[in-house]
Short mmCIF file of C-alpha atoms and ligand atoms in Angstrom, two decimals:
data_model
loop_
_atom_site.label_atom_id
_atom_site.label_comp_id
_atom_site.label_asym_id
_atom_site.label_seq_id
_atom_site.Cartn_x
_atom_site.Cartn_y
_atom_site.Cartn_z
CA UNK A 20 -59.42 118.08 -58.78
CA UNK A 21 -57.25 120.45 -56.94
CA UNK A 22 -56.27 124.04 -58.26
CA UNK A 23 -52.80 123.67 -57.96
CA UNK A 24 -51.72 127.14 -59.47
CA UNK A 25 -49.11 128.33 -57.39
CA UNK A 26 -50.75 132.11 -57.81
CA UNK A 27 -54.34 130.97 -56.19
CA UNK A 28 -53.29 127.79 -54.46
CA UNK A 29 -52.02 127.79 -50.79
CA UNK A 30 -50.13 125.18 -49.26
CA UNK A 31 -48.53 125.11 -45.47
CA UNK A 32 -48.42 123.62 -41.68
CA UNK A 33 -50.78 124.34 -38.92
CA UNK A 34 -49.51 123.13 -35.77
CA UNK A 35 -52.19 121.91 -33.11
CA UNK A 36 -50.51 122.62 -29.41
CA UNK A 37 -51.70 122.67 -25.52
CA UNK A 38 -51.94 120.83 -22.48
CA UNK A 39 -52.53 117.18 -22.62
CA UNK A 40 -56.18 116.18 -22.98
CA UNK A 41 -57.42 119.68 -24.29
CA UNK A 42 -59.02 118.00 -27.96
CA UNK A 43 -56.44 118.80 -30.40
CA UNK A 44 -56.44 115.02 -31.79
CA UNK A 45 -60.36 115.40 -32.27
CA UNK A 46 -59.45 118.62 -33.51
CA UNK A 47 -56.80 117.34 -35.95
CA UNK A 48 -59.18 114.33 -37.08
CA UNK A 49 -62.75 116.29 -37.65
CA UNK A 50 -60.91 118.63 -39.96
CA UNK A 51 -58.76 115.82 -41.65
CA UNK A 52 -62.31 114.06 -42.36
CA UNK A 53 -60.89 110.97 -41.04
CA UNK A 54 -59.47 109.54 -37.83
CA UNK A 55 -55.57 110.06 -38.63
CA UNK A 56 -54.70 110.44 -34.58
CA UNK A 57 -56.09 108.39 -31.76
CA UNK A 58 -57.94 109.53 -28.82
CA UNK A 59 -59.16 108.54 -25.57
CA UNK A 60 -60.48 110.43 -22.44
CA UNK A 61 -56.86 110.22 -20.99
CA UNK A 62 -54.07 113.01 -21.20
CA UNK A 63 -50.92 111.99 -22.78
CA UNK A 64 -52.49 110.02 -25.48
CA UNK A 65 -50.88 111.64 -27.71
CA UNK A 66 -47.18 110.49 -27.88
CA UNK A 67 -45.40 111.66 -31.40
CA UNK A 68 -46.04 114.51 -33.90
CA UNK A 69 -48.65 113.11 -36.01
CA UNK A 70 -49.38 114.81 -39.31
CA UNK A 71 -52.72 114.97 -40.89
CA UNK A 72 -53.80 115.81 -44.51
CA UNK A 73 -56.56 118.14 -45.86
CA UNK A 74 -56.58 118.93 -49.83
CA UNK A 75 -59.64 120.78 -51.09
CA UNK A 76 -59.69 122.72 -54.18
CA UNK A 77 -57.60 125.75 -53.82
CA UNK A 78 -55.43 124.79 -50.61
CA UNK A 79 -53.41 122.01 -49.07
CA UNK A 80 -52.58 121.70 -45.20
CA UNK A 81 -50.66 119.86 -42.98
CA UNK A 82 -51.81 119.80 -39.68
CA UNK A 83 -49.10 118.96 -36.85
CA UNK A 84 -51.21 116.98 -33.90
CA UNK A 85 -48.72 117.13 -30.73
CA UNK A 86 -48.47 115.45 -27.25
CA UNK A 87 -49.86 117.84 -24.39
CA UNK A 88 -46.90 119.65 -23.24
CA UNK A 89 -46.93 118.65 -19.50
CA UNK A 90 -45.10 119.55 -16.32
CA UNK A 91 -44.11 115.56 -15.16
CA UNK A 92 -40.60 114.51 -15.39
CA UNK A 93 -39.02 111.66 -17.04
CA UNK A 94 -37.44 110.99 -19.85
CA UNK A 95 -40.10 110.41 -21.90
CA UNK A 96 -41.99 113.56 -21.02
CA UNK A 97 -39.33 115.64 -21.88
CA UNK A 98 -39.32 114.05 -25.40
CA UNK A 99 -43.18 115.04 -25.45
CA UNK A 100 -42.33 118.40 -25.02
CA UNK A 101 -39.77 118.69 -27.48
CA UNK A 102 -41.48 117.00 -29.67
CA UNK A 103 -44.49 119.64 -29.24
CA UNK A 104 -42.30 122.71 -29.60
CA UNK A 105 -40.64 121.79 -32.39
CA UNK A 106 -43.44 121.03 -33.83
CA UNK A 107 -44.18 125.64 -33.68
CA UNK A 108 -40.78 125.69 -35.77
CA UNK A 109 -42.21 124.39 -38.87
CA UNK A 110 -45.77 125.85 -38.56
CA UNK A 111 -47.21 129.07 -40.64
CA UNK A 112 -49.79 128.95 -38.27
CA UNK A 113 -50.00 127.88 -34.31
CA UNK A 114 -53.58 126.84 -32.55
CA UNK A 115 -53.49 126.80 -29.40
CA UNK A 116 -56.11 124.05 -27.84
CA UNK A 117 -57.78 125.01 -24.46
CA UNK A 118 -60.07 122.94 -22.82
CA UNK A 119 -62.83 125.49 -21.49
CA UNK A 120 -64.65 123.24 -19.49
CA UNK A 121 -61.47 122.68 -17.48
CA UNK A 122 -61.82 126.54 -16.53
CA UNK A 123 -65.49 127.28 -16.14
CA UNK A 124 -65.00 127.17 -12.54
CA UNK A 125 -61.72 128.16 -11.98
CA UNK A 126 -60.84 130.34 -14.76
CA UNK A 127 -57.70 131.62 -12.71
CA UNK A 128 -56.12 128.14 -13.43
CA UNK A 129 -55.82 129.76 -16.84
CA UNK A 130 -53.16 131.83 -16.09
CA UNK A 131 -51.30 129.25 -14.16
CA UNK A 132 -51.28 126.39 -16.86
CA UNK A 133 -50.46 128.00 -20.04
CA UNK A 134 -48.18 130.30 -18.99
CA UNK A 135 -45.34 128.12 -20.05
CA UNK A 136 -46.69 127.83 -23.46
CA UNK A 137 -47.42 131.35 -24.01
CA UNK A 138 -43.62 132.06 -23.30
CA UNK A 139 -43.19 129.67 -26.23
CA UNK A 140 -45.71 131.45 -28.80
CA UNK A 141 -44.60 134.78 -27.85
CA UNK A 142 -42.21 135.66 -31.18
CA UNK A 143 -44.79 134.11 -33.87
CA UNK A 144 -47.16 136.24 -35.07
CA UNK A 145 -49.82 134.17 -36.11
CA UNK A 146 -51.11 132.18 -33.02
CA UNK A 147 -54.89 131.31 -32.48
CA UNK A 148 -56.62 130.34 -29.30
CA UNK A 149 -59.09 127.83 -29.86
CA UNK A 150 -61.42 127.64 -26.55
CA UNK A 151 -62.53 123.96 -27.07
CA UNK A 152 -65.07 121.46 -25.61
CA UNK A 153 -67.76 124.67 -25.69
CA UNK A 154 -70.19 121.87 -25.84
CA UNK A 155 -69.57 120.94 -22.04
CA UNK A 156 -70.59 124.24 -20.96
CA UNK A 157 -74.49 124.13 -20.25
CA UNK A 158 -74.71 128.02 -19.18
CA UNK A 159 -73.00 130.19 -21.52
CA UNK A 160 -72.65 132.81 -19.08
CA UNK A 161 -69.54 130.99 -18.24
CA UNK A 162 -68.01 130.92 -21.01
CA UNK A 163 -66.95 134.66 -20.21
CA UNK A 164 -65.07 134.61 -17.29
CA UNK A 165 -63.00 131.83 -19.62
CA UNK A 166 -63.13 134.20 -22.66
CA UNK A 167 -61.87 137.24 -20.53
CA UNK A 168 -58.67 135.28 -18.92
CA UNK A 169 -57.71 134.05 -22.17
CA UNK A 170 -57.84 137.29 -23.63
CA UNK A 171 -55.49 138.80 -20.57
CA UNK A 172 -52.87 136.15 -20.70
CA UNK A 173 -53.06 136.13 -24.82
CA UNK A 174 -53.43 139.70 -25.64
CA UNK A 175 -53.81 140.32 -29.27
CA UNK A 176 -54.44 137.11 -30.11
CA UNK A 177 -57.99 135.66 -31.66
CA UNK A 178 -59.69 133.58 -29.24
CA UNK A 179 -62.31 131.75 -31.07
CA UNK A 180 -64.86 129.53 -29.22
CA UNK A 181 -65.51 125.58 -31.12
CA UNK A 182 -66.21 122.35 -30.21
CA UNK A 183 -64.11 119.58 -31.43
CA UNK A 184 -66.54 116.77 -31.02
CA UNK A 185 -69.49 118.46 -32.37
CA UNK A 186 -67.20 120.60 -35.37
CA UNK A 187 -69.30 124.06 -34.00
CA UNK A 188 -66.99 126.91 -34.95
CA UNK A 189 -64.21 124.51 -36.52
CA UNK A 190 -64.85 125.83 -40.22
CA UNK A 191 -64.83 129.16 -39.40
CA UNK A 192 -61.38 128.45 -37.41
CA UNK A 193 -60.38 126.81 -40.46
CA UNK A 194 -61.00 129.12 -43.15
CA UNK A 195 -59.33 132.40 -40.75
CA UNK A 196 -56.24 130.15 -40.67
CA UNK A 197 -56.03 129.11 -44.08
CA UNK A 198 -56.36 132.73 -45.79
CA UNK A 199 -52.97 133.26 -44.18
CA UNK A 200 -51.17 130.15 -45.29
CA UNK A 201 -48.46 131.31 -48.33
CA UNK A 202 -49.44 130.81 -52.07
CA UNK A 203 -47.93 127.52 -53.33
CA UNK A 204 -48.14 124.21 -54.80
CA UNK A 205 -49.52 121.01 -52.96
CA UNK A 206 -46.55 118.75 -51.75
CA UNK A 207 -48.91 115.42 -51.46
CA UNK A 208 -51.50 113.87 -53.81
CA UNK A 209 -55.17 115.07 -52.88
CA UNK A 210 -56.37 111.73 -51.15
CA UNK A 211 -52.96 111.08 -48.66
CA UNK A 212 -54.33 111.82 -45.26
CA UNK A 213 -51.20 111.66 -43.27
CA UNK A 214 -47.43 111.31 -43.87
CA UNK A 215 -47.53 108.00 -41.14
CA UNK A 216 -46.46 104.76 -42.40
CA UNK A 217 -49.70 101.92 -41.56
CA UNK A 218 -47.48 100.34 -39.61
CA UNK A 219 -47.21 103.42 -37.05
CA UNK A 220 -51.01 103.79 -37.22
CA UNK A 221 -51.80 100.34 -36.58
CA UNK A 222 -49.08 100.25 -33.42
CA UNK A 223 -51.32 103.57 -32.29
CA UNK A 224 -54.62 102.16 -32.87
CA UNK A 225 -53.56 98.83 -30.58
CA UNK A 226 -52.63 100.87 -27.99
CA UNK A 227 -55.65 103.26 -27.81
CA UNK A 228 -57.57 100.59 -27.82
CA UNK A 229 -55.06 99.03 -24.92
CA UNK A 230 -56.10 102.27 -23.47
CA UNK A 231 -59.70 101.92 -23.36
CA UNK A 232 -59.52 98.86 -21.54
CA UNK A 233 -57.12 99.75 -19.04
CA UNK A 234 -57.34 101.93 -16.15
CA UNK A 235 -55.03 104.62 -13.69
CA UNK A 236 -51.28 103.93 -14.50
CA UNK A 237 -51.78 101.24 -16.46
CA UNK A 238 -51.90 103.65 -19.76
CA UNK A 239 -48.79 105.54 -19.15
CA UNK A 240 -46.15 102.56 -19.06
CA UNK A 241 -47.77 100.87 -22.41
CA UNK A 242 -45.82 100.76 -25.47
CA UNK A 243 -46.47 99.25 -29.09
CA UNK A 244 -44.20 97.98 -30.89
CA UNK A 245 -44.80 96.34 -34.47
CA UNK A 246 -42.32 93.12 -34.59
CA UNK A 247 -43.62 91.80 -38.14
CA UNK A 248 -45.81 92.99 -40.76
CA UNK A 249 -46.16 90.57 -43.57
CA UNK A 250 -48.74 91.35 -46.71
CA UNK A 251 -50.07 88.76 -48.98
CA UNK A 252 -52.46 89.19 -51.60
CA UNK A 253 -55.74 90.47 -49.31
CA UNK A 254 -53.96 89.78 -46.05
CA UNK A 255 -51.93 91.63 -43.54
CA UNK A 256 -50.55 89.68 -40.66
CA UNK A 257 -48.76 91.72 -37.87
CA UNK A 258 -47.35 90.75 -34.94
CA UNK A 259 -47.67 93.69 -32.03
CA UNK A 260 -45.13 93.50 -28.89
CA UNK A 261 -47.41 95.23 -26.32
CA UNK A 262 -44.71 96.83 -23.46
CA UNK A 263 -45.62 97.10 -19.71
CA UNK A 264 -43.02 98.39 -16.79
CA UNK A 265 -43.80 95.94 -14.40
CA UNK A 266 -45.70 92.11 -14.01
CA UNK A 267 -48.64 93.12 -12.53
CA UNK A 268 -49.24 95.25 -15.38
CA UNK A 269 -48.97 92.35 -17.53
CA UNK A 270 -51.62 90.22 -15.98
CA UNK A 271 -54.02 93.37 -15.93
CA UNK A 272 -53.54 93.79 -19.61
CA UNK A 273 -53.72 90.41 -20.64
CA UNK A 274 -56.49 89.91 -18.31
CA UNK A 275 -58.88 86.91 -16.50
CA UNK A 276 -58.36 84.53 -19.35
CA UNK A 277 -56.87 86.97 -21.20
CA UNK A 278 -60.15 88.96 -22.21
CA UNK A 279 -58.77 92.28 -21.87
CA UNK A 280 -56.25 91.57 -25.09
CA UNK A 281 -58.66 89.95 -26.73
CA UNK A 282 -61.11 92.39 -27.29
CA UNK A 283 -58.29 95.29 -27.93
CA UNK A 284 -56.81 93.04 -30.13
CA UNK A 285 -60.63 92.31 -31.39
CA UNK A 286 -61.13 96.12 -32.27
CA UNK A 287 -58.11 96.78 -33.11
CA UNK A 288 -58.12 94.21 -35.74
CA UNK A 289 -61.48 95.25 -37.39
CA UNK A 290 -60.59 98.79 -36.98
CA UNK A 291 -56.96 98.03 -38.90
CA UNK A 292 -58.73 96.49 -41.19
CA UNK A 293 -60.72 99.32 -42.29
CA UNK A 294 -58.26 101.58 -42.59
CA UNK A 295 -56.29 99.40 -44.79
CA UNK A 296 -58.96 97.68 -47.04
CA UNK A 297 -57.47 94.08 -46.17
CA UNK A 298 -58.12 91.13 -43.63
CA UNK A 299 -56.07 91.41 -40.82
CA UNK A 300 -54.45 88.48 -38.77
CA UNK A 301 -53.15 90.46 -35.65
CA UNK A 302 -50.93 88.96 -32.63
CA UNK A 303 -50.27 90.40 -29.92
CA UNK A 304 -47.55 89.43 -26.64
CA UNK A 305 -47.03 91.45 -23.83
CA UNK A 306 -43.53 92.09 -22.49
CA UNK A 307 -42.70 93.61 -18.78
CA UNK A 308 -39.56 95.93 -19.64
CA UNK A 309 -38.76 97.98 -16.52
CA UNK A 310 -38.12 101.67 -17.04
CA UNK A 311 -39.07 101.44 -21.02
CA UNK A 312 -40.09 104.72 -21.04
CA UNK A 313 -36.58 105.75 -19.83
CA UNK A 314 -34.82 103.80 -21.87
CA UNK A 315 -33.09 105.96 -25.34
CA UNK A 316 -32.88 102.71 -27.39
CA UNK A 317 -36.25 101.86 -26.85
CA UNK A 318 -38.15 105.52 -27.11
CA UNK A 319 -36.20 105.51 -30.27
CA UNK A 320 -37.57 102.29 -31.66
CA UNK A 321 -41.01 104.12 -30.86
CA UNK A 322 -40.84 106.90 -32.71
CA UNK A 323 -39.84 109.11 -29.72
CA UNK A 324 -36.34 110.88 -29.85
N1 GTP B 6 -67.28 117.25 -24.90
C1 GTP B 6 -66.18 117.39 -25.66
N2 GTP B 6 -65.19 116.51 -25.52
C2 GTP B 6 -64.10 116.68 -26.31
C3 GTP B 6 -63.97 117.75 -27.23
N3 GTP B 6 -62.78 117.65 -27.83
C4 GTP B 6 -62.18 116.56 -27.31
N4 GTP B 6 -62.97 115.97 -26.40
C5 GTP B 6 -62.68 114.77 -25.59
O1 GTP B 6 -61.54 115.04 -24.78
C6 GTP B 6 -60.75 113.86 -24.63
C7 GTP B 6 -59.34 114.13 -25.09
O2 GTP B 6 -59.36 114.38 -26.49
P1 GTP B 6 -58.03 114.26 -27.37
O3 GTP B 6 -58.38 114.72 -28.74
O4 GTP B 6 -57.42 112.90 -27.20
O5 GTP B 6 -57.13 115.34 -26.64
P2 GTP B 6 -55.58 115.67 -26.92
O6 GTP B 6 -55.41 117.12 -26.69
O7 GTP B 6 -55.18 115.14 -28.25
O8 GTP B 6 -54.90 114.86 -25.75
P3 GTP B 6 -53.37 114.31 -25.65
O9 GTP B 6 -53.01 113.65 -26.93
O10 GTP B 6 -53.44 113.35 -24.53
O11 GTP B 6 -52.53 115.52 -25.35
C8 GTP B 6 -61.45 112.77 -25.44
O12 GTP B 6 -62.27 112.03 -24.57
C9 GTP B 6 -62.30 113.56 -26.44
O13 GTP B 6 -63.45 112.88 -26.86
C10 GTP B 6 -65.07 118.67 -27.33
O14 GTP B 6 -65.08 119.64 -28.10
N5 GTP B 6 -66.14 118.44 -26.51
MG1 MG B 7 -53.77 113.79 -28.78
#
């Protein structure tokens, strides 16, 4: 049962921000307790604000996962980044996500890459820096150079070393950031993980594992769309319109005898299943649609804009 006192309770938003890539989906999903946002070794995985849920006895958060704010054009990136920094609007609290590894060589880079986003965090006043993927780094020893550039370009902020995959230093993180959310009720029932209609989350889990199957710029022009989602008794059937830019993107992701769908449709299926308790009956058709990704009506349809 939760406390849910207003004068001991705390409820609020935690946004998750940072380049593409840097873990804050794992982040988002080992605190959750549950895998609310995809994730794959790509960068730009991420695609909408997702929200995750965490209710334990005397708080309730809302964490705000966010696409990688990125440099590329287009009209879809620029809906990534918006979508990311409006994401800081609604947040008591802002973690940064840095991918140490990245800089254990080059921690100069530092500087270079998040300077746009620390322009962004500069009026709130409670930003963390989580140094992620700690893990990857054999000899701690560089960890410092890493440690020290964060601490020049984020001055006054906590920089606190975890790894996402492995949930070192993630409670810690959490607790710091909680004792500052304000006193008040919870806003969802204890056992909602995430404000995302299934539909959404089975359109995300078809294309992450779409994803995993696919290669170079295959990724970055795929798009699903849920065209039907019927529910009877102990059965969902959905039908998933799977969008590439061009042909030859089409044959790639259908694949020699079309075994690349098949088994993302395969996992996809089982792993839609779980999430929803039910049997699944998934189909899935891939459409070419040139310049998707710049088209308004179309983003819009997805979530995006
Ligand atoms: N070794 C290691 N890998 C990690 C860690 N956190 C995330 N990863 C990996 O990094 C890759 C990207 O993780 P995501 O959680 O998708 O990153 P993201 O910041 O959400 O990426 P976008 O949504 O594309 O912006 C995946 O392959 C993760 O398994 C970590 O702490 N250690
Ligand atoms: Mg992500």
């Amino acid at each position: 049962m939760t406390n849910n006192s207003t004068d001991q309770f705390r409820f609020g938003t935690i946004a998750l921000v940072g380049l593409p890539n840097a873990g804050k989906s794992t982040l988002m999903n080992h605190l959750v307790g549950e895998k609310v946002a995809i994730v794959t070794p790509r960068p730009q995985t991420t695609r909408n604000r997702i929200t995750g849920i965490l209710t334990e006895k005397d708080f309730q958060v809302v964490f705000l996962d966010t696409p990688g704010i990125n440099k590329a054009g287009g009209r879809m990136n620029e809906l990534l980044n918006r979508a990311a920094l409006e994401a800081l609007r609604s947040a008591d609290v802002i973690i940064i996500l840095v991918d140490s590894a990245r800089y254990a060589d080059r921690p100069y880079l530092i500087r270079k890459e998040l300077a746009l986003l620390r322009g962004k965090v500069m009026d709130f006043a409670n930003v963390f820096i989580a140094a992620n993927k700690v893990d990857k780094i054999r000899d701690k020893k560089n960890m410092l150079p890493v440690m020290e550039e964060l601490a020049e370009l984020f001055p006054a902020r906590e920089i606190w070393p975890v790894s996402a995959l492995s949930g070192d230093g993630c409670r810690a993180l959490l607790d710091k950031v909680i004792s500052l959310l304000p006193y008040g009720e919870a806003h969802y029932p204890e056992d909602q993980i995430s404000t995302l209609p299934m539909r959404f989350m089975a359109a995300e889990i078809i294309r992450e594992k779409l994803f995993m199957h696919t290669r170079q710029e295959i990724p970055y022009g795929l798009a699903v769309e849920i065209e039907n989602w019927t529910e009877e008794d102990n059965l969902i059937r959905i039908g998933a319109l799977v969008y590439v830019l061009k042909s030859s993107h089409k044959s790639i992701v259908i694949g020699k005898k079309g075994h690349v769908l098949k088994s993302a449709g395969m996992e996809a299926r089982q792993e839609i299943e779980a999430l929803t308790g039910k049997k699944v009956f998934l189909e899935t058709w891939v459409k070419v649609r040139p310049g998707w990704n710049e088209n308004r009506g179309i983003l819009s349809s997805l979530g995006l804009g």
